[in-house]
Every structure is written in C-alpha cells, then in structure tokens.
Amino acid sequence: MEIDINTIIAKNFEDNMNYFEVHHPKVFQKLTEFEVAIDKGYHTQQYTLSYKNSSFDVYEENSESTLYQGKEMEYAQCAAQSINFNVDEDTFETFHKHSISDSDLDIITKIEPFSHAMYGHAPIMNYAQNISKKEISLKKIEKFIFFGTGLGTHISTINSKILSKSYLIIEDNLELFRLSAMTTNYKNLSQNAQLFFSVFDERDEFLLVAEQFLNYKPYFNHYIKFFHMLNHENHKKEQFHLATLLQSHLSFFYNDLLNQVLQPLEYISKNYKMLKKGGSLSTNNLKNKPFLLLAAGPSLQKNIHWLKQNHHKFFIVAVSVTLPYLESENIHVDIITQLDAQQIAMRYFEQIKDINYFKDSICLFSDRTHPEVINLFQKEQVFMFENGTNYTKNSLKPTAPCVGSISYQLLLLLQVDTLYLLGLDLSIDMSTGQTHSSFHEHKKLQVQKASNDLSILKFKESLLEVEGNLSKKVLTTPHFFTSIYTINNSTRLFKGDTEIYNLSDGAMLQDVPAASNISIKESSPNISQLTSALNKNIQENFTKEEILTLKKKLAIYKLYKDNIS
C-alpha cells in the first residue's frame, strides 16, 4: 500500500497542534499567530518542506541550499551514534564540585558540629571520591536537551537510543519548528517522556522554561546530556548554563539553611511582629510621598549630591550595608531592610558611629536575621517577614537572592504607590570596574581579567552583556543576573498599580522606565504614619493548627540547640 506523505504530514501537524494547545499553550499561540501572518501575507516564508527519495529536507529560499543535502536519515542516525554516556562530553554539570581529602575529613570531623559547611556530608563525599572511578559513565540518561530541532528526525533516533524521561527541546527559528511539527510527532514522543519546549524565546522567556525543566525531577540534574545542531546558534547553550547557576539550592549549604530556618522560631516565641499578606502602604495619607529604595551600587555614590538635596522628599528605604555611608552623609533612613542571616552581617552595623541615629527607623527584617543584628534595635522597631520558611499561613513571604531584590519585592507586596530606585545597578561600572559603591566590601572587578568564557561560568567574575538603564549596553555578572531575573519576575507578578522609576546607571529592569533629573514636590507624610500603617498589617493571631505545629517545631529547635551547645 502506497504511503500518502501528505496525509502523514497533515496528521502529524494536527496531532501536534492539539497537543500543544492543551500542554504547551505558548507554543500553540506562537504557531497559530505565525499561520495567520502567512495567510494574511504579513510574513514571507523562508523555508520550504520537500520530500524526495523517501527523505524530507528543508529548502532555504535566500541561500538556495538545503538543510540536509538530501541525507536527512543519515544525519539522524549519525546524531544518535554520536550520543554516549560519558560525562566528559556534551554534558552540563549542574552542581558544585568539592574535593574532601582524607586530611580534610580528619579536620572537619573534629570541629564543632555544623560550624563547617561540609560538616554533615564530608564523610559521604570522601567515601564516594575514594571508591569512584576517575572516568564516570552514566548507566542511564534521565534528562536530555536538544539545541535545535531541524525537522526533528534526529530527536526520534536519539530518543530510541537513550529513552530519557525528560527532554528540553529548543528551537529559535519559529518557521523551522513549524516544519518539524509536520515531520515529527511530538505528541507520540510525550507518551513516554515529559517534554519542555522553548520556541522563539527571548532570554527571560527561555530562563523560565529552563527553570521548569530543572525543577522537574531535580534529583536527575547532576549530569544533563545534550545534542547541538550546527545550524543552531550557541547563545541558548550559554543561557542554559546561566540557568543552572540560578538554582537557589546552590546558594547555601545544608547546615547554613538548617540554622537559618530554625532561627525564626525563636523570634516567633518572643512575639516579634510578623507582617501578613495583603498589607498596603498605599493608604490615603501616604500616597503623596514616594518611596526611594537605596542599594549599594555605584550609582548611589555618584548621585549623593542630588540625594542630600532631595532625600527628605521621599520615604527612604535603605539596605543595611548602606547605613554607615548614609549616616556619614547625614541621610535620614525611614526603613532599613536586612536579609543576611549570618553573623558576618554585623560587619556593616559595627561601622555605624552611633546606632541611635537610626532609633526612629523602621526595620523590615528577614526572620532569619542574626540575633546580634536584631538586638541593636528596639523590639517595636522591628517588623519581620518569612523568608524560605512556611511557619504561618498568612505571613508575608517574599523570596529573592539578595537584599536589594528582596527589598524591591517587599515594597511591591506592600503596594507602595510610587517607587524610585537608586544604587540598584546590578552591573559593572565600565570606567572603574566597580560592582558596588566604594564603602562596600566587594566593590571592584578587574574587567580586563574577568572571564567572558561562558562555557565555564564564575558566579561573581564572568561577564554577561545586558541592556542598560541609562546606557545602551552594560556588563553584569551571573551573581547580579540572578537578581535582575528575580526583579523582572517580581515586577511581572506583583507590580499592580505601583509606579516605578529607575534612577540607576546600571542594568535595565523590565517594565521599569529609566528616569533622571526628576523633580519631586515636598509632602507631609511622616514616619509615624508609616509605622501606623505597618502595625495594621501584622499577624496578630495564630490558628490552633499553627500553634500546635509551632510548639512541636520549637521543641525540636530547643533540642537541636541543646545538642550543639
């Protein structure tokens, strides 16, 4: 019986569109809009699907060339043969590598419990290293990435060889992906594997898809193999590498997290004020005065003259590392924000000449904040938010990788009416190499020596080009990019009716217009009205279930403290 190739193409496309509509609506929308653009003559097709000698190919009109040179199946078979189970080839390693020698183990096991980042798992790592072979070969490839679909034939042959349970399929050319939907039945592929698609995506769109892929069965992320079509550009490989660095669990070791998630229980037991969801600082008596968030980027110091002349026109919200500098410049701070849970955070508070300078300031602190920091302020000054915990149902729970980005998210969640940003640069000052203002501990990067090899990313040293706020392009680091990414998500999710303006000469933030030479009128709202508004937004009563759960967790916390004392 003769095969009607047109029937096969039509069935594949229909199956795929029905599948995309239900399971990947963004892909479906892009393909549907592309079809409309073709039908209405808005887009001239660059590619033509051909079928000759039982083989598909793609003819490109501009170059008058074909993608496979008539050897589609040969390419697909060669692609499958090129896939091996060796972790040294075409593999993303999505974890930190740490070597624990026998001498390291001897030192770590003799120190105070949990005082070293590797304390809990050093014996296991040392044992694994001693018995492991130098050359590692995977028994099974659980997760796999295709950079470029072509017509998708190689996807089928590679799947037949490795039978992975999860695929990330990436194609930047929408027209080419549309042709692959005619020749490859993605619906059938999805019967035995979880599929993730990034089609014609900009960087932030792609990072969201990559995050979903990484969050799916993350215990298989250790080694992720990939195949890269030569006609597909490299930038998505670089962006996926960046996505692996955005994984939150890479930021802290287990024992750090353990200490941090236990600390809030002590504050809850002492009845510190916990902010609740749904609170608002957009009351009638506060609307006339905008908020100005100050972070430690180079733009803060560059604009200090303007700030000294205008700070009284704003509610000033300052991240804690800026306090000694702002005190020295006689800048009054209405709200102090603090995220860092470690004792080392005290180094900036210790630089303050007179802590009483901030005696009227409101403290919006993470409930993980170190007790030494908390004890610097009166209890009535402190308002806490949960960060990475879920002890109470209705508490405010922002999450972000740094104090600047979490302060930004907090102010959006508190629904401030107007917000200005200064010092939230999140980029490198190209003329000086500064990453922060000069008062900050980590203030300079040797730009000429910094790595731009994106196959090996260094969290605080590699450089990435991004759009600038006041400049066309700026350079940032993977470390800063995690905050840019988080801020963009916060804007998308929580902006509401808040008007936001960015005064910083750093990275552009999505949907936040740049502003300079602004003129602000003086207004009457004061800090007592701000405090009153926050006091209306604290969680006063716990449910019976929450009280019971908290009592159990407090008992465990006390036992833990007794055991390590």
XYZ file of C-alpha atoms in Angstrom:
565
model
C 0.000 0.000 0.000
C 1.494 3.345 -1.070
C 2.061 5.832 1.739
C 0.450 9.221 1.219
C 3.122 11.524 2.588
C 0.735 14.497 2.609
C -1.621 12.555 4.876
C 1.252 11.837 7.283
C 2.300 15.496 7.320
C -1.266 16.644 7.944
C -1.803 14.098 10.734
C 1.473 14.957 12.460
C 0.663 18.672 12.376
C -2.890 18.154 13.616
C -1.752 15.849 16.438
C 0.961 18.284 17.468
C -1.279 21.355 17.413
C -3.898 19.581 19.538
C -1.132 18.503 21.925
C 0.427 21.983 22.083
C -2.932 23.645 22.684
C -3.502 21.560 25.826
C 0.011 21.065 27.210
C 2.120 23.917 25.756
C -0.267 26.828 25.073
C 2.504 29.366 24.481
C 3.932 27.226 21.679
C 0.433 26.784 20.278
C -0.163 30.540 20.350
C 3.094 31.310 18.552
C 2.400 28.761 15.824
C -1.192 29.956 15.409
C -0.118 33.582 15.103
C 2.557 32.553 12.599
C -0.057 30.749 10.488
C -2.206 33.896 10.484
C 0.792 36.026 9.465
C 1.435 33.730 6.499
C -2.224 33.612 5.439
C -2.543 37.406 5.528
C 0.735 37.965 3.723
C 2.479 39.611 6.698
C 5.303 37.080 6.546
C 7.086 35.612 3.531
C 8.165 32.042 4.127
C 11.914 31.479 4.062
C 11.780 27.693 4.087
C 10.029 25.050 2.005
C 9.489 21.441 3.070
C 10.464 18.934 0.387
C 10.185 15.158 0.103
C 12.343 13.170 -2.288
C 13.618 9.588 -2.333
C 11.787 8.814 0.939
C 13.565 11.657 2.695
C 12.456 15.055 3.961
C 14.552 18.174 3.553
C 14.320 21.922 4.039
C 14.982 24.275 1.141
C 16.095 27.769 2.138
C 14.962 30.375 -0.373
C 17.626 33.010 0.311
C 20.683 30.759 0.106
C 19.112 28.331 -2.375
C 20.504 25.479 -0.263
C 19.070 22.590 1.714
C 19.494 21.736 5.383
C 20.315 18.038 4.991
C 21.590 17.868 1.389
C 19.174 15.016 0.792
C 20.586 12.942 3.659
C 18.062 13.503 6.445
C 18.031 9.926 7.731
C 21.812 9.588 7.525
C 22.093 12.733 9.662
C 19.592 11.397 12.185
C 21.456 8.077 12.501
C 24.826 9.826 12.863
C 23.354 12.105 15.530
C 22.171 9.093 17.519
C 25.542 7.359 17.151
C 27.312 10.470 18.482
C 25.470 10.266 21.795
C 27.458 8.480 24.502
C 27.114 8.058 28.245
C 30.427 9.730 29.092
C 30.029 12.769 31.380
C 33.062 14.496 29.852
C 31.352 15.145 26.522
C 28.316 17.315 25.704
C 27.255 17.448 29.343
C 26.102 20.120 31.755
C 27.322 19.587 35.317
C 24.785 21.446 37.433
C 26.425 21.134 40.841
C 29.336 22.458 42.871
C 32.395 20.213 42.805
C 34.107 19.829 46.177
C 37.009 17.558 46.952
C 37.256 16.171 50.500
C 40.647 14.574 51.086
C 41.394 12.257 53.997
C 43.204 15.099 55.759
C 40.252 17.446 55.148
C 37.925 14.852 56.627
C 40.103 14.455 59.687
C 39.950 18.229 60.344
C 36.218 18.623 59.661
C 35.109 15.740 61.884
C 36.975 17.186 64.871
C 35.425 20.662 64.812
C 32.219 21.887 66.428
C 29.108 20.361 64.811
C 27.660 22.451 61.958
C 30.439 25.046 62.194
C 31.803 23.973 58.783
C 29.765 23.990 55.593
C 30.794 20.396 54.818
C 30.300 19.019 58.325
C 27.230 16.908 57.607
C 28.238 15.294 54.333
C 32.051 15.363 54.290
C 32.325 11.645 55.283
C 29.963 10.615 52.482
C 31.776 12.761 49.895
C 35.165 11.472 50.968
C 33.979 7.859 50.771
C 32.382 8.405 47.345
C 35.551 10.034 45.989
C 37.746 7.210 47.261
C 35.711 4.441 45.661
C 34.665 6.218 42.463
C 36.366 5.603 39.162
C 38.121 8.560 37.577
C 36.198 8.103 34.352
C 32.470 8.347 35.027
C 29.967 6.764 32.680
C 26.220 7.097 33.137
C 24.073 3.983 33.255
C 21.088 5.945 32.005
C 20.472 9.441 30.663
C 17.412 10.660 32.519
C 17.300 14.249 31.188
C 18.374 15.465 27.762
C 18.428 18.740 25.809
C 18.095 19.322 22.063
C 19.578 22.633 20.895
C 17.898 22.924 17.501
C 15.127 20.760 16.085
C 15.746 20.850 12.345
C 12.941 18.633 11.125
C 13.129 16.642 14.354
C 14.199 13.342 12.824
C 17.304 13.180 14.991
C 15.109 13.725 18.064
C 13.333 10.466 17.272
C 16.522 8.462 16.647
C 18.243 9.784 19.768
C 15.147 9.073 21.847
C 15.110 5.485 20.552
C 18.686 5.097 21.796
C 18.547 6.755 25.235
C 14.819 6.654 26.181
C 15.124 9.627 28.528
C 12.221 10.544 30.754
C 12.575 14.296 30.226
C 13.508 16.399 27.181
C 14.066 20.121 26.752
C 13.539 20.920 23.059
C 14.881 24.284 21.909
C 14.433 25.991 18.555
C 14.928 29.713 17.943
C 13.532 29.678 14.408
C 9.738 29.542 14.600
C 9.316 28.742 10.903
C 11.715 25.819 11.122
C 9.990 24.496 14.243
C 6.661 24.689 12.405
C 8.078 22.418 9.704
C 9.326 19.986 12.358
C 5.758 19.782 13.683
C 4.823 18.368 10.263
C 7.514 15.680 10.210
C 7.942 14.726 13.898
C 5.072 13.625 16.104
C 5.822 15.325 19.424
C 2.550 14.042 20.847
C 3.763 10.452 20.446
C 7.131 11.373 21.966
C 5.330 12.792 25.011
C 3.707 9.436 25.786
C 6.879 8.186 27.457
C 8.705 11.393 28.363
C 7.976 14.796 29.880
C 8.573 17.452 27.211
C 9.588 21.085 27.703
C 9.678 23.457 24.728
C 11.485 26.731 24.174
C 10.474 28.038 20.766
C 11.404 31.504 19.502
C 12.048 32.655 23.089
C 13.913 35.711 24.315
C 16.334 35.183 27.196
C 13.920 35.727 30.078
C 11.270 33.529 28.439
C 13.876 30.835 27.906
C 15.107 31.008 31.504
C 11.568 30.371 32.753
C 11.335 27.230 30.617
C 14.826 26.129 31.682
C 13.823 26.612 35.319
C 10.751 24.407 34.816
C 12.921 21.740 33.195
C 15.446 21.855 36.046
C 12.695 21.752 38.682
C 11.206 18.614 37.138
C 12.728 15.639 38.966
C 15.724 17.735 40.059
C 17.492 14.703 41.518
C 18.395 13.793 37.910
C 20.073 17.162 37.259
C 23.572 16.096 38.283
C 24.627 15.443 34.691
C 22.436 16.593 31.783
C 23.490 15.496 28.299
C 22.698 17.461 25.142
C 22.883 17.472 21.347
C 23.583 20.689 19.472
C 22.706 21.097 15.779
C 25.375 23.068 13.972
C 22.813 25.378 12.346
C 21.582 26.461 15.784
C 23.446 29.329 17.461
C 25.366 28.851 20.722
C 23.668 31.520 22.831
C 20.968 29.182 24.190
C 23.680 26.839 25.484
C 25.213 29.780 27.308
C 21.824 30.796 28.668
C 21.075 27.283 29.925
C 24.432 27.288 31.688
C 23.321 30.521 33.313
C 20.002 28.901 34.283
C 21.863 26.209 36.219
C 23.502 28.947 38.309
C 20.102 30.436 39.132
C 19.119 27.331 41.109
C 18.507 28.521 44.657
C 19.852 25.393 46.347
C 23.349 26.208 45.068
C 23.490 29.381 47.165
C 23.762 27.830 50.644
C 24.894 24.578 52.193
C 22.518 22.413 54.170
C 23.790 23.318 57.624
C 23.549 27.048 56.807
C 19.942 26.536 55.768
C 19.240 24.459 58.866
C 20.446 27.219 61.171
C 18.583 29.843 59.181
C 15.211 28.081 59.136
C 15.377 27.375 62.864
C 16.145 30.971 63.871
C 12.594 32.297 63.134
C 11.154 30.004 65.785
C 12.989 31.959 68.462
C 11.556 35.267 67.228
C 8.047 33.822 66.977
C 8.315 32.550 70.560
C 9.304 36.084 71.665
C 6.293 37.608 69.873
C 8.158 39.695 67.345
C 5.826 41.367 64.849
C 5.299 39.312 61.662
C 3.969 41.056 58.570
C 0.944 39.440 56.971
C -0.088 39.064 53.341
C -2.239 41.675 51.694
C -0.901 44.649 53.630
C -0.738 48.056 51.974
C 1.337 51.214 52.280
C -0.843 52.916 49.693
C -3.240 54.479 52.183
C -4.633 57.943 51.504
C -2.300 59.677 53.944
C 0.822 58.028 52.440
C 0.091 58.377 48.722
C 1.565 61.844 48.383
C 5.086 60.796 49.318
C 7.082 58.443 47.046
C 9.444 55.738 48.278
C 13.113 55.712 47.293
C 14.958 52.386 47.570
C 18.714 52.805 48.098
C 21.063 49.909 47.334
C 24.860 49.754 47.316
C 25.574 50.015 43.565
C 27.986 52.665 42.210
C 25.051 54.944 41.284
C 24.340 55.650 44.942
C 27.689 57.339 45.479
C 27.586 59.054 42.077
C 24.282 60.710 42.958
C 24.997 61.589 46.572
C 24.773 65.354 45.947
C 21.269 65.016 44.492
C 20.303 62.630 47.317
C 21.435 65.055 50.030
C 19.283 67.768 48.489
C 16.190 65.615 47.986
C 16.120 62.729 50.477
C 13.572 64.465 52.727
C 11.040 64.373 49.864
C 10.911 60.565 49.985
C 10.354 57.730 52.373
C 13.933 56.424 52.274
C 14.269 52.631 52.228
C 17.904 51.547 52.608
C 19.526 48.123 52.501
C 21.555 47.625 55.663
C 25.018 47.721 54.042
C 24.450 51.379 53.105
C 23.772 52.552 56.673
C 27.315 53.641 57.680
C 27.649 55.624 54.454
C 24.222 57.244 54.760
C 24.965 58.144 58.398
C 28.214 59.818 57.314
C 26.308 61.833 54.695
C 23.537 62.739 57.166
C 20.828 60.990 55.127
C 17.815 60.070 57.263
C 16.546 56.486 56.755
C 12.878 55.653 57.270
C 13.070 51.910 56.585
C 16.055 49.561 56.956
C 15.971 46.200 55.163
C 18.038 43.174 56.148
C 18.243 39.697 54.608
C 21.603 38.143 55.502
C 21.205 35.501 58.217
C 24.865 35.078 59.077
C 26.787 36.756 61.865
C 29.125 38.311 59.308
C 26.324 40.787 58.527
C 27.378 42.603 61.716
C 30.478 43.990 59.990
C 28.488 46.860 58.453
C 26.470 47.597 61.590
C 29.736 47.791 63.536
C 30.845 50.620 61.225
C 27.915 52.788 62.347
C 29.224 55.525 64.646
C 26.010 55.986 66.621
C 23.243 53.394 66.339
C 20.860 55.950 67.866
C 20.992 57.779 64.534
C 18.548 55.058 63.387
C 16.464 54.899 66.573
C 13.339 56.086 64.733
C 13.843 53.910 61.664
C 11.557 51.001 60.840
C 13.326 47.658 60.454
C 11.916 45.317 57.787
C 14.000 42.244 58.603
C 14.004 38.659 57.439
C 13.032 36.317 60.258
C 16.396 34.616 59.684
C 18.342 37.738 60.695
C 21.141 37.053 63.161
C 20.237 37.873 66.817
C 23.200 40.246 67.169
C 21.677 42.452 64.468
C 18.178 42.253 65.971
C 19.460 43.231 69.404
C 20.762 46.555 68.076
C 17.196 47.825 67.732
C 14.159 48.218 69.963
C 11.620 45.442 69.562
C 8.882 47.864 68.486
C 11.069 48.993 65.541
C 11.240 45.518 64.045
C 8.764 44.072 61.543
C 9.649 40.600 60.247
C 8.814 38.680 57.101
C 9.233 34.978 56.479
C 11.944 34.057 54.010
C 12.217 30.471 52.814
C 10.008 29.123 55.616
C 6.294 28.488 55.993
C 5.636 28.631 59.714
C 2.461 30.690 59.467
C -0.195 30.538 56.784
C -0.876 34.232 56.243
C 2.564 35.768 56.793
C 4.322 37.788 54.112
C 6.817 35.520 52.325
C 8.975 37.319 49.748
C 11.813 35.374 48.199
C 14.848 36.738 46.352
C 18.623 36.097 46.213
C 19.884 39.404 47.650
C 18.784 42.212 49.930
C 18.278 44.663 47.050
C 15.954 42.392 45.090
C 14.031 41.286 48.181
C 13.594 44.925 49.290
C 12.169 45.696 45.851
C 9.764 42.757 46.086
C 8.738 43.735 49.620
C 7.763 47.240 48.550
C 5.681 45.858 45.680
C 3.966 43.376 48.004
C 3.235 46.258 50.366
C 1.657 48.065 47.404
C 3.518 51.363 47.702
C 2.072 54.000 45.388
C 5.285 55.310 43.775
C 8.764 53.784 43.956
C 12.137 55.117 42.782
C 15.327 53.030 42.644
C 18.893 54.257 43.172
C 22.008 52.121 43.562
C 20.248 49.016 42.276
C 22.757 48.933 39.397
C 23.347 45.166 39.209
C 26.116 45.782 36.689
C 29.762 46.796 36.390
C 30.813 50.422 36.117
C 32.850 50.169 32.919
C 35.061 53.169 33.667
C 36.125 51.995 37.125
C 35.279 48.278 37.285
C 33.237 48.957 40.406
C 30.482 46.492 41.267
C 29.375 48.494 44.319
C 29.979 51.887 45.890
C 33.384 52.286 47.486
C 32.149 51.617 51.048
C 31.146 48.045 50.105
C 33.427 45.087 50.848
C 33.119 43.661 47.304
C 33.494 46.853 45.330
C 35.687 46.194 42.302
C 36.197 43.720 39.470
C 39.212 43.678 37.165
C 37.182 43.932 33.965
C 40.078 43.127 31.641
C 40.876 39.967 33.599
C 37.260 38.903 34.085
C 36.200 35.788 32.244
C 33.939 36.028 29.208
C 34.197 32.282 28.534
C 30.574 31.317 29.124
C 31.325 27.596 28.957
C 32.857 27.973 32.439
C 30.808 30.448 34.438
C 32.254 32.077 37.539
C 29.433 33.350 39.706
C 30.969 36.716 40.584
C 33.576 37.098 37.851
C 32.198 36.047 34.454
C 30.743 38.896 32.416
C 27.459 38.947 30.504
C 26.189 41.750 28.284
C 22.686 43.033 29.087
C 20.632 46.071 28.150
C 21.401 49.162 30.206
C 19.060 51.540 32.007
C 20.743 54.838 31.090
C 23.332 53.270 28.745
C 22.627 51.102 25.699
C 24.546 48.057 26.986
C 26.238 47.200 30.282
C 28.145 44.230 31.648
C 26.876 42.177 34.551
C 27.899 39.014 36.384
C 25.917 35.771 36.840
C 25.615 36.807 40.502
C 23.924 40.082 39.574
C 21.913 38.445 36.816
C 20.110 36.249 39.349
C 18.837 39.454 40.969
C 17.890 41.057 37.623
C 15.957 37.914 36.761
C 14.199 37.906 40.152
C 13.344 41.609 39.963
C 11.851 41.179 36.484
C 9.698 38.327 37.786
C 8.657 40.419 40.811
C 7.595 43.251 38.506
C 5.614 40.868 36.326
C 3.855 39.254 39.287
C 3.458 42.000 41.901
C 3.692 45.448 40.276
C -0.041 46.104 40.367
C -0.709 49.866 40.331
C 2.720 50.851 41.670
C 4.573 53.401 39.534
C 8.283 52.526 39.397
C 11.232 54.547 38.071
C 14.896 53.536 37.893
C 17.475 56.272 38.563
C 20.464 53.887 38.492
C 23.066 53.841 35.736
C 23.103 50.065 35.581
C 21.127 47.181 34.116
C 17.725 47.787 32.590
C 14.835 46.303 34.554
C 11.827 45.147 32.550
C 8.793 47.430 32.621
C 10.638 49.915 34.856
C 11.307 53.148 32.933
C 14.585 54.994 33.334
C 14.474 58.396 34.999
C 16.947 61.217 35.601
C 16.788 64.875 36.622
C 13.493 64.268 38.402
C 11.700 66.921 40.408
C 9.741 65.842 43.494
C 7.446 68.111 45.479
C 7.711 68.139 49.250
C 4.854 66.422 51.103
C 3.700 65.931 54.665
C 3.547 62.138 55.410
C 5.983 61.126 58.152
C 7.451 58.010 59.692
C 4.826 57.777 62.444
C 2.126 57.405 59.772
C 4.281 54.777 58.078
C 4.676 52.866 61.349
C 0.952 53.087 61.986
C 0.212 51.623 58.544
C 2.631 48.711 59.124
C 1.163 47.999 62.569
C -2.176 47.430 60.858
C -0.511 44.784 58.688
C 0.903 42.429 61.303
C -0.292 38.932 62.029
C -1.872 39.008 65.480
C -3.406 35.577 65.928
C -2.273 32.091 65.009
C -4.688 29.282 64.203
C -4.870 26.298 66.564
C -3.147 24.161 63.931
C -0.335 26.718 63.588
C 0.127 26.902 67.363
C 0.328 23.114 67.638
C 2.800 22.884 64.755
C 4.921 25.732 66.135
C 5.084 24.111 69.569
C 6.371 20.893 68.007
C 8.945 22.761 65.934
C 10.049 24.832 68.932
C 10.623 21.643 70.893
C 12.804 20.296 68.056
C 14.634 23.634 67.846
C 15.427 23.613 71.584
C 16.641 20.026 71.339
C 18.846 20.970 68.397
C 20.326 23.936 70.313
C 20.993 21.787 73.362
C 22.753 19.131 71.264
C 25.165 21.544 69.591
C 25.841 23.680 72.679
